[in-house]
Short mmCIF file of C-alpha atoms in Angstrom, two decimals:
data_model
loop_
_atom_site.label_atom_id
_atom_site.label_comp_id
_atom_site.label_asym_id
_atom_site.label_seq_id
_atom_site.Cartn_x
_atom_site.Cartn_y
_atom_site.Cartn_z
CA UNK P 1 -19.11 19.50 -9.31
CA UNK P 2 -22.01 17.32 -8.56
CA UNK P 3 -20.89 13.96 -6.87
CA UNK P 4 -23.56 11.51 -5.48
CA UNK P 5 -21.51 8.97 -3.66
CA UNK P 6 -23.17 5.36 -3.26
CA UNK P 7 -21.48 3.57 -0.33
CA UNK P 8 -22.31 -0.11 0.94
CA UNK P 9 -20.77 1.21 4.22
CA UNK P 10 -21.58 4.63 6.29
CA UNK P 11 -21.66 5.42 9.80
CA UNK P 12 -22.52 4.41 12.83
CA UNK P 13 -20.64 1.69 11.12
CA UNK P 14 -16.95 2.50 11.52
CA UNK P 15 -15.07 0.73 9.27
CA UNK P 16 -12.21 1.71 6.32
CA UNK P 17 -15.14 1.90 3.56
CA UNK P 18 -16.79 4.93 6.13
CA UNK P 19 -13.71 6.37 6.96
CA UNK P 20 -12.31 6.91 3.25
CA UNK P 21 -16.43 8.39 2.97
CA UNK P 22 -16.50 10.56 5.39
CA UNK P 23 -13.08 12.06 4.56
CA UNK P 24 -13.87 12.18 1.02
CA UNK P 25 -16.75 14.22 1.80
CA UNK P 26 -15.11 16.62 4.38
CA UNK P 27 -12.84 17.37 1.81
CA UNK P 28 -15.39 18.41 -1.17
CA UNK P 29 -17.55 20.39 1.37
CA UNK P 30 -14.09 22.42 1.84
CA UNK P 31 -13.47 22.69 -1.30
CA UNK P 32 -17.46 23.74 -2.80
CA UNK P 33 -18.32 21.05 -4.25
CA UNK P 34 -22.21 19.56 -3.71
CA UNK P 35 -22.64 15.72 -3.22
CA UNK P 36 -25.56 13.81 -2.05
CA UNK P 37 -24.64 10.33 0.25
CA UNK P 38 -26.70 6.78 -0.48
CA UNK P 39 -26.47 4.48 1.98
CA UNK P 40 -27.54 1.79 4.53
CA UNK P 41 -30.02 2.92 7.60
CA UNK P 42 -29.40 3.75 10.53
CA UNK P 43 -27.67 6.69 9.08
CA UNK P 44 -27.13 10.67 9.76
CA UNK P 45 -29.55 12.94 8.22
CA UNK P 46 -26.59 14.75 6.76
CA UNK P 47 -22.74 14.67 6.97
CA UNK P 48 -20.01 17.54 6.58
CA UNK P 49 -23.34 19.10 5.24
CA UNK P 50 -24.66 16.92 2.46
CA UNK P 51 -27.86 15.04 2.71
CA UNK P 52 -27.51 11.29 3.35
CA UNK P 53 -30.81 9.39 1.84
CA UNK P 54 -30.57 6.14 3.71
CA UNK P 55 -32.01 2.85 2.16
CA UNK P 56 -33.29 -0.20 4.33
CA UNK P 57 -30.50 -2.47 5.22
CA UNK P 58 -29.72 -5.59 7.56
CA UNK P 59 -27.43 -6.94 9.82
CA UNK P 60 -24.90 -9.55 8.26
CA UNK P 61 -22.21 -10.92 10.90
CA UNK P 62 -22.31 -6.74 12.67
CA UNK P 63 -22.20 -5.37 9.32
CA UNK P 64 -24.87 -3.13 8.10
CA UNK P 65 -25.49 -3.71 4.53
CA UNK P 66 -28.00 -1.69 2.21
CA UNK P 67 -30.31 -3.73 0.25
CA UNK P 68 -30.43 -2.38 -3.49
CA UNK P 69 -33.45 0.08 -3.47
CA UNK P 70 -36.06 0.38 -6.50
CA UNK P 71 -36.29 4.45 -6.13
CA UNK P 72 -32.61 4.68 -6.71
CA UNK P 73 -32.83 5.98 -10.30
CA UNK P 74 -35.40 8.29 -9.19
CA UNK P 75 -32.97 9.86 -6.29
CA UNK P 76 -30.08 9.94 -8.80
CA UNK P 77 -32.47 11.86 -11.49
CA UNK P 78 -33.47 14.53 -8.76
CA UNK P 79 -30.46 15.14 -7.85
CA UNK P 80 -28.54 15.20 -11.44
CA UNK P 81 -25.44 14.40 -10.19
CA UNK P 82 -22.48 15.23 -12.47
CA UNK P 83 -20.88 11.56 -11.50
CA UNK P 84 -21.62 8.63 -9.50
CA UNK P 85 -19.13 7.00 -7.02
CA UNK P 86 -19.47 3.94 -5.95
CA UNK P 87 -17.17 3.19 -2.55
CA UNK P 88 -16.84 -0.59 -2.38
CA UNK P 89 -19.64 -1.72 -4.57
CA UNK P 90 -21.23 -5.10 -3.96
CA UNK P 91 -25.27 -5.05 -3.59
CA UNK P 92 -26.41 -1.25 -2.54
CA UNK P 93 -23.19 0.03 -5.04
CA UNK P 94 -23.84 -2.43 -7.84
CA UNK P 95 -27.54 -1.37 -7.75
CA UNK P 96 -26.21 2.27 -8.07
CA UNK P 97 -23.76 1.39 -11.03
CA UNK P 98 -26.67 -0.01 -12.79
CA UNK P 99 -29.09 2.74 -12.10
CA UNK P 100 -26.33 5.36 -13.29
CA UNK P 101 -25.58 3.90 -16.22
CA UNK P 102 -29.27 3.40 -17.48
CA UNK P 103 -29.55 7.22 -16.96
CA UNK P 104 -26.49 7.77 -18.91
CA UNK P 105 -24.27 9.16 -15.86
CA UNK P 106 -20.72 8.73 -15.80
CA UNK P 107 -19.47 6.15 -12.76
CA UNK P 108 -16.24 5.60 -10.80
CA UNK P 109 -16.39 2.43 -8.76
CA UNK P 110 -13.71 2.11 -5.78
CA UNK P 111 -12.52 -1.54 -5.26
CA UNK P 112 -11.61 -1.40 -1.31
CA UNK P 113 -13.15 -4.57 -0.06
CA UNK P 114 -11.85 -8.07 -1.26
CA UNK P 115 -15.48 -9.63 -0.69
CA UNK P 116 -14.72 -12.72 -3.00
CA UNK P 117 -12.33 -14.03 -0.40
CA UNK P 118 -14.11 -12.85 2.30
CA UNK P 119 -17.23 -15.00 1.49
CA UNK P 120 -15.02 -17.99 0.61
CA UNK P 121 -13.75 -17.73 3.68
CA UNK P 122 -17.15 -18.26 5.33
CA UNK P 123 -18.00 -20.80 2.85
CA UNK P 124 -16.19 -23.68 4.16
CA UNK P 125 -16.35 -26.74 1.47
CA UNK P 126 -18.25 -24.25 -0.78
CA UNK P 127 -14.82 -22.09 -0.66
CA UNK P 128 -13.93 -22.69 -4.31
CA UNK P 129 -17.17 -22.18 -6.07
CA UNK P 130 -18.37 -19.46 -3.90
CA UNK P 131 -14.99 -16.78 -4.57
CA UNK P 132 -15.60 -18.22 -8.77
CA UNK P 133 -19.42 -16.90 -8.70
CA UNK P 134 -18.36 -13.90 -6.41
CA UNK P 135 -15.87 -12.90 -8.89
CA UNK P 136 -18.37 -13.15 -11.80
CA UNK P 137 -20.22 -10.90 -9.98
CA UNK P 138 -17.89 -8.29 -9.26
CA UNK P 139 -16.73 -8.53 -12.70
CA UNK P 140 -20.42 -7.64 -14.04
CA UNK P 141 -20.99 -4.56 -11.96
CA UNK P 142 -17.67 -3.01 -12.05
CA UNK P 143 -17.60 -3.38 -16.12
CA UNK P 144 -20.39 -1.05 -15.90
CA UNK P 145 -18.08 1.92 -14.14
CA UNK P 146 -16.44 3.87 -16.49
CA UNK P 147 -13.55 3.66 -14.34
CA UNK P 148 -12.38 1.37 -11.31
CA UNK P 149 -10.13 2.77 -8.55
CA UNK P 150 -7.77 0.33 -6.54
CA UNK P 151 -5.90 1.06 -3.69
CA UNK P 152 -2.60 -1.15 -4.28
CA UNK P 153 -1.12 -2.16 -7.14
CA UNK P 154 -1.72 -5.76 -5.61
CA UNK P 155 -4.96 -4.83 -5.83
CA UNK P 156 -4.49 -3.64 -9.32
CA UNK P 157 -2.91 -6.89 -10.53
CA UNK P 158 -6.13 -8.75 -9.01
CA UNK P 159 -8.17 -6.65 -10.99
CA UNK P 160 -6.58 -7.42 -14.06
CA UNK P 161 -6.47 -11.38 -13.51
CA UNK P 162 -10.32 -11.53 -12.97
CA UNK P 163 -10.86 -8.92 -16.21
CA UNK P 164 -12.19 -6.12 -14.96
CA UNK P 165 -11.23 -3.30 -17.29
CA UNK P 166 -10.86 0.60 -17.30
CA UNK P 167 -8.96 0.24 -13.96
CA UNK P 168 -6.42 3.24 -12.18
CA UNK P 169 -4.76 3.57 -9.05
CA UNK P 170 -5.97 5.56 -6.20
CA UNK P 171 -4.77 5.08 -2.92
CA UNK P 172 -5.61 6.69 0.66
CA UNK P 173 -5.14 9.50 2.83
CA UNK P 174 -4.29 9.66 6.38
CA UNK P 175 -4.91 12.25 8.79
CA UNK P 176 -1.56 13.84 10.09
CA UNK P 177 -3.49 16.23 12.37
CA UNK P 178 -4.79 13.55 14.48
CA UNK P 179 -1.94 10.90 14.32
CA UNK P 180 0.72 12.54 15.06
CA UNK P 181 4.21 11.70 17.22
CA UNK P 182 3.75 14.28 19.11
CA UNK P 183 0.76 12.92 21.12
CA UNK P 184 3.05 11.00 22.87
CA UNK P 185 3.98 13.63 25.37
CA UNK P 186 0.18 13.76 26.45
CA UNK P 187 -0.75 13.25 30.11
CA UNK P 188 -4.09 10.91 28.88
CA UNK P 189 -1.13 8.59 26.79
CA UNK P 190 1.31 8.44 29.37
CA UNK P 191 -1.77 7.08 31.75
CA UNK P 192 -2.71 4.81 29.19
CA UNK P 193 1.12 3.50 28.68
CA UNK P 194 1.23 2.79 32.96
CA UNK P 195 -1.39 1.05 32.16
CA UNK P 196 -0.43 -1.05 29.62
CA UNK P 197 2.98 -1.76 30.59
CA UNK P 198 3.26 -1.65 34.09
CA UNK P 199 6.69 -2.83 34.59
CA UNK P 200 7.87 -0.60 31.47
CA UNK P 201 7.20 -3.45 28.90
CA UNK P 202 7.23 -2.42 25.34
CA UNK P 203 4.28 -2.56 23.95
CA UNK P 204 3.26 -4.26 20.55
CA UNK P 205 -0.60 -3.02 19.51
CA UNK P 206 -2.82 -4.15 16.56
CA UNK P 207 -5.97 -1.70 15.69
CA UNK P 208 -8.67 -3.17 13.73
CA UNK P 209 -11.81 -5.43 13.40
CA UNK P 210 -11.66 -8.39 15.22
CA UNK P 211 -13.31 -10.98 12.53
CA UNK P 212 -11.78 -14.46 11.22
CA UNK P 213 -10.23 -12.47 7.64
CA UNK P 214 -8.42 -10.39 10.18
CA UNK P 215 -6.47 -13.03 11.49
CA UNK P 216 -5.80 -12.08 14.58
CA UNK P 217 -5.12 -16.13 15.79
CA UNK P 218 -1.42 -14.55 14.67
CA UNK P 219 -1.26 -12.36 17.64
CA UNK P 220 -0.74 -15.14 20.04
CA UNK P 221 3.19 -14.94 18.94
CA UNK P 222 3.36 -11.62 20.15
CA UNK P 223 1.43 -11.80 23.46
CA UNK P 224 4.28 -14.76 24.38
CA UNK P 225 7.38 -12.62 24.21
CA UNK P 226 8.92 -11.92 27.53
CA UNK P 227 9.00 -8.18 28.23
CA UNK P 228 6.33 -7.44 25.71
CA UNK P 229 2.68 -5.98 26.46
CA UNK P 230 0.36 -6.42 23.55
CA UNK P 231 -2.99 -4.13 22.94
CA UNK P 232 -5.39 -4.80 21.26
CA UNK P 233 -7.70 -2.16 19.74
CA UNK P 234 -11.15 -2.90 18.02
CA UNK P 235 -14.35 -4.62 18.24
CA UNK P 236 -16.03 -7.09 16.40
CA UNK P 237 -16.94 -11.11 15.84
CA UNK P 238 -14.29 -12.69 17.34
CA UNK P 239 -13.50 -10.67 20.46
CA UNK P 240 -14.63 -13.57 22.60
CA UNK P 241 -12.59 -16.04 21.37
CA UNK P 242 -9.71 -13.94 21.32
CA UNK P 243 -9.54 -13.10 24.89
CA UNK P 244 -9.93 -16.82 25.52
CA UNK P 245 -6.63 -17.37 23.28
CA UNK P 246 -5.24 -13.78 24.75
CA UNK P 247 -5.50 -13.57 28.18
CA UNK P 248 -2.49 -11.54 28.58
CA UNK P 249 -3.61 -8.90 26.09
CA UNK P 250 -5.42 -5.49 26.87
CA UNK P 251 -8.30 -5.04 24.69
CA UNK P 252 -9.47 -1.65 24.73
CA UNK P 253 -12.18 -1.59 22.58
CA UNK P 254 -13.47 0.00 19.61
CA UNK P 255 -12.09 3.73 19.56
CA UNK P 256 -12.35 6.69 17.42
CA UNK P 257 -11.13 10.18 16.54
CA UNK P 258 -8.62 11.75 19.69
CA UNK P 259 -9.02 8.43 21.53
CA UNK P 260 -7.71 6.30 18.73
CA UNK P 261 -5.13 8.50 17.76
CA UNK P 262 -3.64 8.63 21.73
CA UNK P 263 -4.35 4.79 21.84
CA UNK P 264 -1.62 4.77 18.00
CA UNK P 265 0.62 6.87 20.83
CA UNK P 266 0.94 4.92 23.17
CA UNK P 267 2.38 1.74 21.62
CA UNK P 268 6.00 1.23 20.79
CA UNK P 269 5.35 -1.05 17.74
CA UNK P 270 2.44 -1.25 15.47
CA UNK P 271 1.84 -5.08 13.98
CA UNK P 272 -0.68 -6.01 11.55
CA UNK P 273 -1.50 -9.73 11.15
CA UNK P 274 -4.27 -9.74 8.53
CA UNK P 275 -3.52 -11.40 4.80
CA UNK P 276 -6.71 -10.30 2.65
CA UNK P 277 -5.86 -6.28 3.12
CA UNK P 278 -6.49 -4.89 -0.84
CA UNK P 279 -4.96 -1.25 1.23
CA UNK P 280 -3.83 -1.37 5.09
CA UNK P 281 -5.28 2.07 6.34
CA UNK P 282 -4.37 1.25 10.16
CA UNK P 283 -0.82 0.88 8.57
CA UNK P 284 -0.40 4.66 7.40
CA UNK P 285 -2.35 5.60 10.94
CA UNK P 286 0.50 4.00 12.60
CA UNK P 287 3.35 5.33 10.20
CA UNK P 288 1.55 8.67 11.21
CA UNK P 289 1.79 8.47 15.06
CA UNK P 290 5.43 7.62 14.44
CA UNK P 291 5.40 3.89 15.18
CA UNK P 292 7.60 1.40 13.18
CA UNK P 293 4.93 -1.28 11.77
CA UNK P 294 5.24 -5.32 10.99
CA UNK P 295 2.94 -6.38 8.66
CA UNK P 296 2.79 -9.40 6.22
CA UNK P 297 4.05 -9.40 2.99
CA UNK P 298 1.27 -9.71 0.92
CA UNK P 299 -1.59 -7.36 -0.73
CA UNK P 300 -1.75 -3.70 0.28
CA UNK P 301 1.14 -3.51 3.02
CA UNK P 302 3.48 -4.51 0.10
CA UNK P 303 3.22 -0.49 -1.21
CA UNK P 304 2.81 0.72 2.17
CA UNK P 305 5.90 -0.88 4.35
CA UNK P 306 9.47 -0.29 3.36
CA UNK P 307 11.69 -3.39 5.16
CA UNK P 308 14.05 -1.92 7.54
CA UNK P 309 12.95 1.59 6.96
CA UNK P 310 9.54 2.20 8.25
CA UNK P 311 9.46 -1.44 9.58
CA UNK P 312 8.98 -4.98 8.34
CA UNK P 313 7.44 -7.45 6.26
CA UNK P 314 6.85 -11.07 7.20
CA UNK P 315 6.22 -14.40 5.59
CA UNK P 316 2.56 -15.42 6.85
CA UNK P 317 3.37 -18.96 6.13
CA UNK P 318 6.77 -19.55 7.95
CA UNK P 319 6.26 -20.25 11.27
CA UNK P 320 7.33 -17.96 14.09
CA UNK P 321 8.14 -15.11 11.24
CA UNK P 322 5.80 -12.67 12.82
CA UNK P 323 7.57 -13.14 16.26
CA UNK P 324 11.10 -12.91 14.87
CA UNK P 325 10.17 -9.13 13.31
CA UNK P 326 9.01 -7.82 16.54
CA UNK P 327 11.87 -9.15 18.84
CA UNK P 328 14.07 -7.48 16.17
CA UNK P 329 11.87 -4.27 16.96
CA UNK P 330 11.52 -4.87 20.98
CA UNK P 331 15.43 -5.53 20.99
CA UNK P 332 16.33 -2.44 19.14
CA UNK P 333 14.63 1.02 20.73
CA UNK P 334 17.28 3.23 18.49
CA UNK P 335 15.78 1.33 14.62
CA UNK P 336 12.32 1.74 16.76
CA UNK P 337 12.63 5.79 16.83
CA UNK P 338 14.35 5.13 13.25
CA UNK P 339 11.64 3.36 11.78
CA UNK P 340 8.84 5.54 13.20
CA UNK P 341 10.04 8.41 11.99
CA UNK P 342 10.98 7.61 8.54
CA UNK P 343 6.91 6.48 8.25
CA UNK P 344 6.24 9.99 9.16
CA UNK P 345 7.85 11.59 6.83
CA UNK P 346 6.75 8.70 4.18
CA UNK P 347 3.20 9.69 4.62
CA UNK P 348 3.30 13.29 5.81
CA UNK P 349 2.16 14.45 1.98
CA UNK P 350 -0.21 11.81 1.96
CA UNK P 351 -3.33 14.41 3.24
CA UNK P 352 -7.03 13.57 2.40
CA UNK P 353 -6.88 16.58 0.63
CA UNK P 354 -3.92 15.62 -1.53
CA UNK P 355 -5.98 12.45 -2.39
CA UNK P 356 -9.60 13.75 -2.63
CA UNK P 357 -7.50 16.28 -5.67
CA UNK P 358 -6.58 12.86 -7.08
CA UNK P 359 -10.26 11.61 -6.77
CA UNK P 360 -11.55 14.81 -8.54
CA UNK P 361 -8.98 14.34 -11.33
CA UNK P 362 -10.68 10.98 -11.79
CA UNK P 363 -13.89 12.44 -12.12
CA UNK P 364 -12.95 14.75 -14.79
CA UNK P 365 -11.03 11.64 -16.73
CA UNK P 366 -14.73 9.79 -16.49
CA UNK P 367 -16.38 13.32 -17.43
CA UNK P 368 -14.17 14.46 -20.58
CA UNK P 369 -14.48 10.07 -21.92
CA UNK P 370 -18.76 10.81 -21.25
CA UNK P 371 -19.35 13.87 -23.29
CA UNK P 372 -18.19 12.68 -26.57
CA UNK P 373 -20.93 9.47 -25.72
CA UNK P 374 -23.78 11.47 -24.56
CA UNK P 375 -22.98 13.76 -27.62
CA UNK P 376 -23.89 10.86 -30.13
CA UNK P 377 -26.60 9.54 -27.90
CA UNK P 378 -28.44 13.12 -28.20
CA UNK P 379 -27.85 12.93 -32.13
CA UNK P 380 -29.07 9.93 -32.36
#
């Protein structure tokens, strides 16, 4: 099969949009497929293989974002890609839906990115008004996919109350290889624990972007618990101001591939604090490495976290319901070990492999609804 996949996110930005990209494409390189990557410059000349034509872009609060080219139709043509794939569609990925379907080639669209409430959220006053005309927007481009993937069914249900039809789940891989439990025993994570928690604390980590939808404010309940060390893992916006409110807390930077993994290892308890997650990757990363994870009960995490199995869920709104999970975590090592390894096995079948078959089924659904269509269109 011929997939060209147009993302509004590829590396050097590191990011969930790149990550589910990048495995995505590992995976159809292994398995013979040919695909051709659209995205925002700076970008690789190729990945796992497959060209990557990059389009201008610019900066937008340290995210690189690909403004919608005029020669897209003409790169989809040349290459006669058997589908399109849109990974989070907003300018770059509506521009491609559009394109695609004047050329008559069957779309899937992922929804991974709630960027309604992300602008509100930057809108201040203009909150309201600016999520309503966001919406309208999403809801134009994605009705032009012959089929939207979601990664929750929270996500699902939000399709469905702004109308945006032809809509399936399809939710993410994690890479069991990498985050493992076993890393643990490593002489690089045992460093990196004597580190953290010098007088044998236990250690409470979040990994993740450090921007205002993040909510990372939440953290501050951790970081005040007696005997508790908290890392923090990631880059972004509002690093500053969070080691001005977290001057306790380790932050160890942005990390990737064996360093992230041993940096999952080396915590006792993962805890999430975001609210506007449509999926929770660092979740199933966590669940991976073995750790028992807190995250709120709302959006993705609700599919992801099984209370008092693999961890818990907590009301963002009640006060001091964050802090309450983790003590129960910090003051329990035996439902720690529990917990952790009951999210292993949860998400042990959950492979990028496993999920980039699901993704291929999807194409075919898309394919076998398109060739009745461009049967009558070549009639007519």
């Amino acid at each position: 099969m011929r997939i060209a996949i147009v993302t509004e996110s590829f590396l050097p930005t590191l990011n969930g949009v790149t990550t589910s990209v990048c495995r995505v494409l590992e995976c159809l390189a292994a398995a013979g497929h040919e695909a051709l990557v659209i995205a925002p410059a700076p970008a690789p000349s190729t990945y796992a293989g497959f060209r990557v034509h990059a389009v201008r872009g610019v900066t937008l609060r340290k995210f690189r974002v690909g403004l919608p080219s005029p020669d897209l139709e003409r790169t989809l043509r040349e290459f006669a890609p058997d589908v399109v794939h849109a990974a989070s569609p907003f300018g770059l990925g509506a521009r491609g839906l559009s394109a695609a379907h004047n050329l008559g080639i069957p779309t899937v669209a992922v929804y991974q990115t709630d960027m309604p409430r992300y602008l509100a959220q930057h809108a201040g006053a203009l909150a309201p008004q600016v999520e309503t005309t966001a919406w309208h927007w999403v809801r134009r481009f994605h009705s032009l996919a012959d089929l939207t993937l979601a990664p929750s069914t929270h996500a699902l249900s939000q399709l469905d109350e702004h109308d945006i039809p032809r809509t399936a789940l399809w939710r993410r891989g994690v890479d069991t290889e990498l985050f493992r439990p076993g890393r643990r025993d490593e002489a690089d994570v045992a460093d990196l624990r004597s580190m953290l928690a010098p007088h044998g604390e236990t250690i409470a980590g979040y990994v993740g972007r450090l921007a205002p939808e993040k909510d990372c404010h939440r953290l501050a309940a951790i970081e005040a618990m007696p005997g508790v060390s908290l890392a923090i893992i990631g880059d972004g916006p509002t690093r500053g101001s969070l080691e001005q409110l977290l001057p306790k807390a380790s932050f160890l930077g942005m990390r990737t591939g064996d360093e992230l993994a041993r940096a999952y290892a080396a915590l006792d308890i993962f805890a999430h604090s975001g609210t506007h997650e449509t999926f929770g990757q660092t979740l199933q990363e966590a669940m991976a490495s073995g750790l028992p994870v807190v995250a709120p009960a709302v959006g993705g995490p609700l599919d992801i976290v099984r209370p008092g199995v693999t961890g818990f869920l907590f009301d963002p709104t009640r006060h001091g319901a964050l802090r309450q999970a983790v003590g129960g975590l910090v003051a329990d090592p035996a439902a720690r070990e529990r917990m952790g390894a009951s999210g292993r096995r949860r998400v042990e079948s959950r492979t990028w492999s496993a999920l980039t078959d699901e993704l291929l089924g999807h194409y075919d659904s898309v394919l076998r609804s398109a060739r009745p269509r461009r049967a009558r269109l070549r009639v007519a």
